[in-house]
Amino acid sequence: NAGVTQTPKFRVLKTGQSMTLLCAQDMNHEYMYWYRQDPGMGLRLIHYSVGEGTTAKGEVPDGYNVSRLKKQNFLLGLESAAPSQTSVYFCASSYGGILSYEQYFGPGTRLTVT
Amino acid sequence: SQQGEEDPQALSIQEGENATMNCSYKTSINNLQWYRQNSGRGLVHLILIRSNEREKHSGRLRVTLDTSKKSSSLLITASRAADTASYFCATERLTGANNLFFGTGTRLTVIP
């Protein structure tokens, strides 16, 4: 099993450009999450999904959109990138449900917006 | 907003010593989890402690939870150089969706 994979690993964007980050998991998890990690800030939740076809806002959703068309994939889109979106982005997945489970993280995507 | 704060922000110890990291949080929780992050990598889950538990062990890890003080501690015994990493506590609030709120992390350096 590959676990959680993220594409691409690195990307440099100019202000105003758009891009999509892809997250894929092969563990049949229901829940998927997108976080950003900035120096000294820990991880902050951008958007999440509790199942195929569903999405919801997290702590810092502004400037991002997401889609979960297939259970195994969770896409994060930046429509018009800004320097403030320079960060490391992590995708995670979990079984979800009434009981709490740990989250499995991908290796991250380092995004720089100039 | 960050839910948790880890203390200390950085910790440097000799191999074989014990390392203790603390986490404080602000709201009522379902559970608290600890994660580890090696430099440049994703987070790896270490241990989950539920709100009705007070202590949990996993190998060289011991986690305590005091819900009255809204605090938790992670103890790593007999540390190894390979334990060098950042450690994050994450709380799951009562609001559902298993969302986690992460602290700012403790950077642990174990000197061989």
PDB file of C-alpha atoms in Angstrom:
ATOM      1  CA  ASN A   1       0.000   0.000   0.000  1.00  0.00           C
ATOM      2  CA  ALA A   2       1.259   3.455  -0.901  1.00  0.00           C
ATOM      3  CA  GLY A   3      -0.760   5.088   1.901  1.00  0.00           C
ATOM      4  CA  VAL A   4      -1.316   8.782   1.204  1.00  0.00           C
ATOM      5  CA  THR A   5       0.445  10.309  -1.787  1.00  0.00           C
ATOM      6  CA  GLN A   6       0.596  13.936  -2.900  1.00  0.00           C
ATOM      7  CA  THR A   7       1.351  15.462  -6.275  1.00  0.00           C
ATOM      8  CA  PRO A   8       3.419  17.533  -6.928  1.00  0.00           C
ATOM      9  CA  LYS A   9       6.159  17.575  -4.264  1.00  0.00           C
ATOM     10  CA  PHE A  10       7.322  21.102  -5.104  1.00  0.00           C
ATOM     11  CA  ARG A  11       5.854  23.965  -7.073  1.00  0.00           C
ATOM     12  CA  VAL A  12       6.666  27.611  -7.691  1.00  0.00           C
ATOM     13  CA  LEU A  13       3.833  29.873  -8.812  1.00  0.00           C
ATOM     14  CA  LYS A  14       3.630  33.502  -9.771  1.00  0.00           C
ATOM     15  CA  THR A  15       1.031  35.669  -8.065  1.00  0.00           C
ATOM     16  CA  GLY A  16      -2.325  35.224  -9.769  1.00  0.00           C
ATOM     17  CA  GLN A  17      -1.612  31.808 -11.251  1.00  0.00           C
ATOM     18  CA  SER A  18      -3.759  28.813 -10.444  1.00  0.00           C
ATOM     19  CA  MET A  19      -2.934  25.236  -9.609  1.00  0.00           C
ATOM     20  CA  THR A  20      -4.380  22.033  -8.231  1.00  0.00           C
ATOM     21  CA  LEU A  21      -2.791  19.789  -5.643  1.00  0.00           C
ATOM     22  CA  LEU A  22      -3.759  16.138  -5.801  1.00  0.00           C
ATOM     23  CA  CYS A  23      -4.051  13.825  -2.825  1.00  0.00           C
ATOM     24  CA  ALA A  24      -4.677  10.108  -3.208  1.00  0.00           C
ATOM     25  CA  GLN A  25      -5.148   7.388  -0.586  1.00  0.00           C
ATOM     26  CA  ASP A  26      -5.451   3.652  -1.029  1.00  0.00           C
ATOM     27  CA  MET A  27      -6.711   2.751   2.459  1.00  0.00           C
ATOM     28  CA  ASN A  28     -10.434   3.142   1.679  1.00  0.00           C
ATOM     29  CA  HIS A  29     -10.672   5.968   4.211  1.00  0.00           C
ATOM     30  CA  GLU A  30     -13.885   7.962   4.385  1.00  0.00           C
ATOM     31  CA  TYR A  31     -12.420  11.217   5.728  1.00  0.00           C
ATOM     32  CA  MET A  32      -9.791  13.343   4.024  1.00  0.00           C
ATOM     33  CA  TYR A  33      -8.193  16.637   5.033  1.00  0.00           C
ATOM     34  CA  TRP A  34      -6.020  19.419   3.677  1.00  0.00           C
ATOM     35  CA  TYR A  35      -3.703  21.314   6.017  1.00  0.00           C
ATOM     36  CA  ARG A  36      -1.123  24.005   5.629  1.00  0.00           C
ATOM     37  CA  GLN A  37       1.977  24.245   7.773  1.00  0.00           C
ATOM     38  CA  ASP A  38       3.777  27.528   8.281  1.00  0.00           C
ATOM     39  CA  PRO A  39       6.871  28.120  10.428  1.00  0.00           C
ATOM     40  CA  GLY A  40       5.969  28.421  14.085  1.00  0.00           C
ATOM     41  CA  MET A  41       2.245  27.917  13.405  1.00  0.00           C
ATOM     42  CA  GLY A  42       1.765  24.170  13.524  1.00  0.00           C
ATOM     43  CA  LEU A  43      -0.783  22.712  11.097  1.00  0.00           C
ATOM     44  CA  ARG A  44      -4.020  24.484  10.242  1.00  0.00           C
ATOM     45  CA  LEU A  45      -6.993  22.808   8.602  1.00  0.00           C
ATOM     46  CA  ILE A  46      -8.014  24.282   5.251  1.00  0.00           C
ATOM     47  CA  HIS A  47     -10.871  22.017   4.093  1.00  0.00           C
ATOM     48  CA  TYR A  48     -12.013  18.512   4.801  1.00  0.00           C
ATOM     49  CA  SER A  49     -14.332  15.841   3.445  1.00  0.00           C
ATOM     50  CA  VAL A  50     -16.327  13.209   5.314  1.00  0.00           C
ATOM     51  CA  GLY A  51     -17.095  11.182   2.223  1.00  0.00           C
ATOM     52  CA  GLU A  52     -17.203  11.085  -1.547  1.00  0.00           C
ATOM     53  CA  GLY A  53     -18.997  14.136  -2.927  1.00  0.00           C
ATOM     54  CA  THR A  54     -18.831  16.098   0.344  1.00  0.00           C
ATOM     55  CA  THR A  55     -16.570  18.971   1.395  1.00  0.00           C
ATOM     56  CA  ALA A  56     -16.520  21.418   4.295  1.00  0.00           C
ATOM     57  CA  LYS A  57     -14.512  24.433   5.425  1.00  0.00           C
ATOM     58  CA  GLY A  58     -11.829  24.221   8.066  1.00  0.00           C
ATOM     59  CA  GLU A  59     -10.031  26.969   9.962  1.00  0.00           C
ATOM     60  CA  VAL A  60      -8.404  28.777   7.021  1.00  0.00           C
ATOM     61  CA  PRO A  61     -10.463  28.102   3.854  1.00  0.00           C
ATOM     62  CA  ASP A  62     -10.212  31.497   2.138  1.00  0.00           C
ATOM     63  CA  GLY A  63      -8.475  31.392  -1.247  1.00  0.00           C
ATOM     64  CA  TYR A  64      -8.839  27.616  -1.611  1.00  0.00           C
ATOM     65  CA  ASN A  65     -11.389  25.261  -3.119  1.00  0.00           C
ATOM     66  CA  VAL A  66     -11.635  21.488  -2.893  1.00  0.00           C
ATOM     67  CA  SER A  67     -13.357  18.601  -4.579  1.00  0.00           C
ATOM     68  CA  ARG A  68     -13.882  14.945  -3.679  1.00  0.00           C
ATOM     69  CA  LEU A  69     -15.318  13.345  -6.789  1.00  0.00           C
ATOM     70  CA  LYS A  70     -13.820   9.948  -5.991  1.00  0.00           C
ATOM     71  CA  LYS A  71     -13.432   8.440  -2.544  1.00  0.00           C
ATOM     72  CA  GLN A  72      -9.713   7.943  -2.947  1.00  0.00           C
ATOM     73  CA  ASN A  73      -8.903  11.450  -4.214  1.00  0.00           C
ATOM     74  CA  PHE A  74      -9.093  14.890  -2.625  1.00  0.00           C
ATOM     75  CA  LEU A  75      -8.095  17.896  -4.727  1.00  0.00           C
ATOM     76  CA  LEU A  76      -7.049  21.298  -3.399  1.00  0.00           C
ATOM     77  CA  GLY A  77      -7.267  24.229  -5.792  1.00  0.00           C
ATOM     78  CA  LEU A  78      -5.784  27.694  -5.674  1.00  0.00           C
ATOM     79  CA  GLU A  79      -7.645  29.875  -8.152  1.00  0.00           C
ATOM     80  CA  SER A  80      -5.446  32.971  -7.890  1.00  0.00           C
ATOM     81  CA  ALA A  81      -2.308  32.337  -5.874  1.00  0.00           C
ATOM     82  CA  ALA A  82      -1.030  34.950  -3.422  1.00  0.00           C
ATOM     83  CA  PRO A  83       2.337  35.169  -1.618  1.00  0.00           C
ATOM     84  CA  SER A  84       0.482  34.505   1.654  1.00  0.00           C
ATOM     85  CA  GLN A  85      -0.259  31.002   0.334  1.00  0.00           C
ATOM     86  CA  THR A  86       3.423  30.119   0.337  1.00  0.00           C
ATOM     87  CA  SER A  87       3.457  27.143   2.650  1.00  0.00           C
ATOM     88  CA  VAL A  88       3.822  23.404   2.941  1.00  0.00           C
ATOM     89  CA  TYR A  89       0.557  21.616   2.251  1.00  0.00           C
ATOM     90  CA  PHE A  90      -0.286  18.266   3.784  1.00  0.00           C
ATOM     91  CA  CYS A  91      -3.078  15.934   2.945  1.00  0.00           C
ATOM     92  CA  ALA A  92      -4.340  13.393   5.467  1.00  0.00           C
ATOM     93  CA  SER A  93      -6.973  10.689   5.653  1.00  0.00           C
ATOM     94  CA  SER A  94      -8.695   8.673   8.354  1.00  0.00           C
ATOM     95  CA  TYR A  95     -11.412   6.062   8.779  1.00  0.00           C
ATOM     96  CA  GLY A  96     -13.699   8.619  10.391  1.00  0.00           C
ATOM     97  CA  GLY A  97     -16.999   7.893  12.028  1.00  0.00           C
ATOM     98  CA  ILE A  98     -18.240   7.969  15.602  1.00  0.00           C
ATOM     99  CA  LEU A  99     -15.029   6.586  17.029  1.00  0.00           C
ATOM    100  CA  SER A 100     -11.927   8.655  16.642  1.00  0.00           C
ATOM    101  CA  TYR A 101      -9.036   7.418  14.635  1.00  0.00           C
ATOM    102  CA  GLU A 102      -5.600   8.646  13.830  1.00  0.00           C
ATOM    103  CA  GLN A 103      -4.897  10.511  10.637  1.00  0.00           C
ATOM    104  CA  TYR A 104      -2.435   9.305   8.024  1.00  0.00           C
ATOM    105  CA  PHE A 105      -0.430  12.035   6.371  1.00  0.00           C
ATOM    106  CA  GLY A 106       1.112  12.426   2.958  1.00  0.00           C
ATOM    107  CA  PRO A 107       4.689  13.658   2.443  1.00  0.00           C
ATOM    108  CA  GLY A 108       3.653  17.241   1.702  1.00  0.00           C
ATOM    109  CA  THR A 109       3.796  19.723  -1.166  1.00  0.00           C
ATOM    110  CA  ARG A 110       6.077  22.713  -0.808  1.00  0.00           C
ATOM    111  CA  LEU A 111       4.506  25.677  -2.602  1.00  0.00           C
ATOM    112  CA  THR A 112       6.186  29.003  -3.164  1.00  0.00           C
ATOM    113  CA  VAL A 113       4.248  31.950  -4.587  1.00  0.00           C
ATOM    114  CA  THR A 114       6.388  34.810  -5.862  1.00  0.00           C
TER     115      THR A 114
ATOM    116  CA  SER B   1      -6.399  29.757  15.837  1.00  0.00           C
ATOM    117  CA  GLN B   2      -4.120  27.176  17.408  1.00  0.00           C
ATOM    118  CA  GLN B   3      -5.775  24.895  19.898  1.00  0.00           C
ATOM    119  CA  GLY B   4      -2.695  23.679  21.671  1.00  0.00           C
ATOM    120  CA  GLU B   5       0.585  25.007  22.867  1.00  0.00           C
ATOM    121  CA  GLU B   6       3.560  22.757  23.390  1.00  0.00           C
ATOM    122  CA  ASP B   7       6.211  23.399  25.950  1.00  0.00           C
ATOM    123  CA  PRO B   8       9.128  23.624  25.565  1.00  0.00           C
ATOM    124  CA  GLN B   9       9.452  24.883  21.989  1.00  0.00           C
ATOM    125  CA  ALA B  10      12.826  23.162  21.726  1.00  0.00           C
ATOM    126  CA  LEU B  11      14.529  20.475  23.781  1.00  0.00           C
ATOM    127  CA  SER B  12      18.034  19.076  23.495  1.00  0.00           C
ATOM    128  CA  ILE B  13      19.091  15.966  25.436  1.00  0.00           C
ATOM    129  CA  GLN B  14      21.749  13.280  25.424  1.00  0.00           C
ATOM    130  CA  GLU B  15      21.012   9.839  24.045  1.00  0.00           C
ATOM    131  CA  GLY B  16      19.648   7.592  26.778  1.00  0.00           C
ATOM    132  CA  GLU B  17      17.980  10.408  28.699  1.00  0.00           C
ATOM    133  CA  ASN B  18      14.229  10.838  28.977  1.00  0.00           C
ATOM    134  CA  ALA B  19      12.404  13.602  27.117  1.00  0.00           C
ATOM    135  CA  THR B  20       9.208  15.192  28.377  1.00  0.00           C
ATOM    136  CA  MET B  21       7.012  17.461  26.308  1.00  0.00           C
ATOM    137  CA  ASN B  22       3.885  19.194  27.505  1.00  0.00           C
ATOM    138  CA  CYS B  23       0.769  20.322  25.715  1.00  0.00           C
ATOM    139  CA  SER B  24      -1.954  22.660  26.922  1.00  0.00           C
ATOM    140  CA  TYR B  25      -5.253  23.238  25.159  1.00  0.00           C
ATOM    141  CA  LYS B  26      -8.269  25.480  25.503  1.00  0.00           C
ATOM    142  CA  THR B  27     -11.570  23.685  24.861  1.00  0.00           C
ATOM    143  CA  SER B  28     -13.205  20.395  25.809  1.00  0.00           C
ATOM    144  CA  ILE B  29     -12.014  17.493  23.730  1.00  0.00           C
ATOM    145  CA  ASN B  30     -12.911  13.980  22.587  1.00  0.00           C
ATOM    146  CA  ASN B  31      -9.318  12.878  22.481  1.00  0.00           C
ATOM    147  CA  LEU B  32      -5.767  14.096  22.208  1.00  0.00           C
ATOM    148  CA  GLN B  33      -3.200  12.713  19.826  1.00  0.00           C
ATOM    149  CA  TRP B  34       0.548  13.037  19.499  1.00  0.00           C
ATOM    150  CA  TYR B  35       2.309  13.105  16.156  1.00  0.00           C
ATOM    151  CA  ARG B  36       5.915  13.109  15.126  1.00  0.00           C
ATOM    152  CA  GLN B  37       7.424  14.891  12.132  1.00  0.00           C
ATOM    153  CA  ASN B  38      10.898  14.287  10.842  1.00  0.00           C
ATOM    154  CA  SER B  39      12.448  17.201   8.998  1.00  0.00           C
ATOM    155  CA  GLY B  40      10.920  17.621   5.547  1.00  0.00           C
ATOM    156  CA  ARG B  41       8.460  14.764   5.995  1.00  0.00           C
ATOM    157  CA  GLY B  42       4.801  14.226   6.773  1.00  0.00           C
ATOM    158  CA  LEU B  43       3.413  13.636  10.249  1.00  0.00           C
ATOM    159  CA  VAL B  44       3.278  10.176  11.750  1.00  0.00           C
ATOM    160  CA  HIS B  45       0.761   9.240  14.416  1.00  0.00           C
ATOM    161  CA  LEU B  46       2.260   8.108  17.721  1.00  0.00           C
ATOM    162  CA  ILE B  47      -0.533   7.661  20.218  1.00  0.00           C
ATOM    163  CA  LEU B  48      -4.162   8.597  20.888  1.00  0.00           C
ATOM    164  CA  ILE B  49      -5.589   9.107  24.369  1.00  0.00           C
ATOM    165  CA  ARG B  50      -9.318   9.519  24.864  1.00  0.00           C
ATOM    166  CA  SER B  51     -10.849  12.069  27.216  1.00  0.00           C
ATOM    167  CA  ASN B  52     -11.856   9.372  29.725  1.00  0.00           C
ATOM    168  CA  GLU B  53      -8.310   7.984  29.911  1.00  0.00           C
ATOM    169  CA  ARG B  54      -5.598   9.357  32.159  1.00  0.00           C
ATOM    170  CA  GLU B  55      -2.505   7.517  30.982  1.00  0.00           C
ATOM    171  CA  LYS B  56      -1.455   5.413  28.031  1.00  0.00           C
ATOM    172  CA  HIS B  57       1.712   3.579  27.075  1.00  0.00           C
ATOM    173  CA  SER B  58       3.143   2.491  23.749  1.00  0.00           C
ATOM    174  CA  GLY B  59       6.651   1.092  23.724  1.00  0.00           C
ATOM    175  CA  ARG B  60       8.951   3.844  25.011  1.00  0.00           C
ATOM    176  CA  LEU B  61       6.140   6.400  24.943  1.00  0.00           C
ATOM    177  CA  ARG B  62       3.991   7.381  27.909  1.00  0.00           C
ATOM    178  CA  VAL B  63       1.207   9.901  27.533  1.00  0.00           C
ATOM    179  CA  THR B  64      -0.833  11.452  30.308  1.00  0.00           C
ATOM    180  CA  LEU B  65      -3.985  13.518  30.049  1.00  0.00           C
ATOM    181  CA  ASP B  66      -5.438  15.823  32.691  1.00  0.00           C
ATOM    182  CA  THR B  67      -8.737  17.166  31.394  1.00  0.00           C
ATOM    183  CA  SER B  68      -9.279  19.317  34.493  1.00  0.00           C
ATOM    184  CA  LYS B  69      -6.081  21.203  33.707  1.00  0.00           C
ATOM    185  CA  LYS B  70      -6.523  20.853  29.957  1.00  0.00           C
ATOM    186  CA  SER B  71      -3.017  19.503  29.590  1.00  0.00           C
ATOM    187  CA  SER B  72      -1.138  16.465  28.368  1.00  0.00           C
ATOM    188  CA  SER B  73       2.433  15.265  28.497  1.00  0.00           C
ATOM    189  CA  LEU B  74       4.472  12.977  26.277  1.00  0.00           C
ATOM    190  CA  LEU B  75       7.391  11.134  27.817  1.00  0.00           C
ATOM    191  CA  ILE B  76       9.937   9.370  25.629  1.00  0.00           C
ATOM    192  CA  THR B  77      12.156   7.095  27.697  1.00  0.00           C
ATOM    193  CA  ALA B  78      15.709   6.045  26.864  1.00  0.00           C
ATOM    194  CA  SER B  79      15.878   8.425  23.921  1.00  0.00           C
ATOM    195  CA  ARG B  80      17.773   7.581  20.747  1.00  0.00           C
ATOM    196  CA  ALA B  81      19.303   9.787  18.073  1.00  0.00           C
ATOM    197  CA  ALA B  82      16.548   8.549  15.747  1.00  0.00           C
ATOM    198  CA  ASP B  83      13.978  10.222  18.035  1.00  0.00           C
ATOM    199  CA  THR B  84      15.207  13.613  16.806  1.00  0.00           C
ATOM    200  CA  ALA B  85      12.100  15.208  15.292  1.00  0.00           C
ATOM    201  CA  SER B  86       9.319  17.680  15.970  1.00  0.00           C
ATOM    202  CA  TYR B  87       6.462  16.468  18.140  1.00  0.00           C
ATOM    203  CA  PHE B  88       2.950  17.870  17.905  1.00  0.00           C
ATOM    204  CA  CYS B  89      -0.081  17.430  20.077  1.00  0.00           C
ATOM    205  CA  ALA B  90      -3.453  17.572  18.342  1.00  0.00           C
ATOM    206  CA  THR B  91      -6.869  17.764  19.941  1.00  0.00           C
ATOM    207  CA  GLU B  92     -10.171  16.593  18.585  1.00  0.00           C
ATOM    208  CA  ARG B  93     -12.948  18.817  19.817  1.00  0.00           C
ATOM    209  CA  LEU B  94     -16.486  17.712  20.572  1.00  0.00           C
ATOM    210  CA  THR B  95     -17.845  19.198  17.344  1.00  0.00           C
ATOM    211  CA  GLY B  96     -17.342  16.138  15.181  1.00  0.00           C
ATOM    212  CA  ALA B  97     -15.782  15.310  11.795  1.00  0.00           C
ATOM    213  CA  ASN B  98     -12.707  14.104  13.678  1.00  0.00           C
ATOM    214  CA  ASN B  99     -11.057  17.450  12.954  1.00  0.00           C
ATOM    215  CA  LEU B 100      -7.741  17.908  14.674  1.00  0.00           C
ATOM    216  CA  PHE B 101      -6.325  21.152  15.987  1.00  0.00           C
ATOM    217  CA  PHE B 102      -2.570  21.120  16.216  1.00  0.00           C
ATOM    218  CA  GLY B 103      -0.207  22.820  18.589  1.00  0.00           C
ATOM    219  CA  THR B 104       2.944  24.599  17.538  1.00  0.00           C
ATOM    220  CA  GLY B 105       5.236  21.666  18.270  1.00  0.00           C
ATOM    221  CA  THR B 106       8.342  20.816  20.272  1.00  0.00           C
ATOM    222  CA  ARG B 107      11.586  20.371  18.397  1.00  0.00           C
ATOM    223  CA  LEU B 108      13.504  17.510  20.060  1.00  0.00           C
ATOM    224  CA  THR B 109      17.194  16.974  19.391  1.00  0.00           C
ATOM    225  CA  VAL B 110      18.819  13.836  20.780  1.00  0.00           C
ATOM    226  CA  ILE B 111      22.595  14.087  20.810  1.00  0.00           C
ATOM    227  CA  PRO B 112      24.422  10.778  20.229  1.00  0.00           C
TER     228      PRO B 112
END
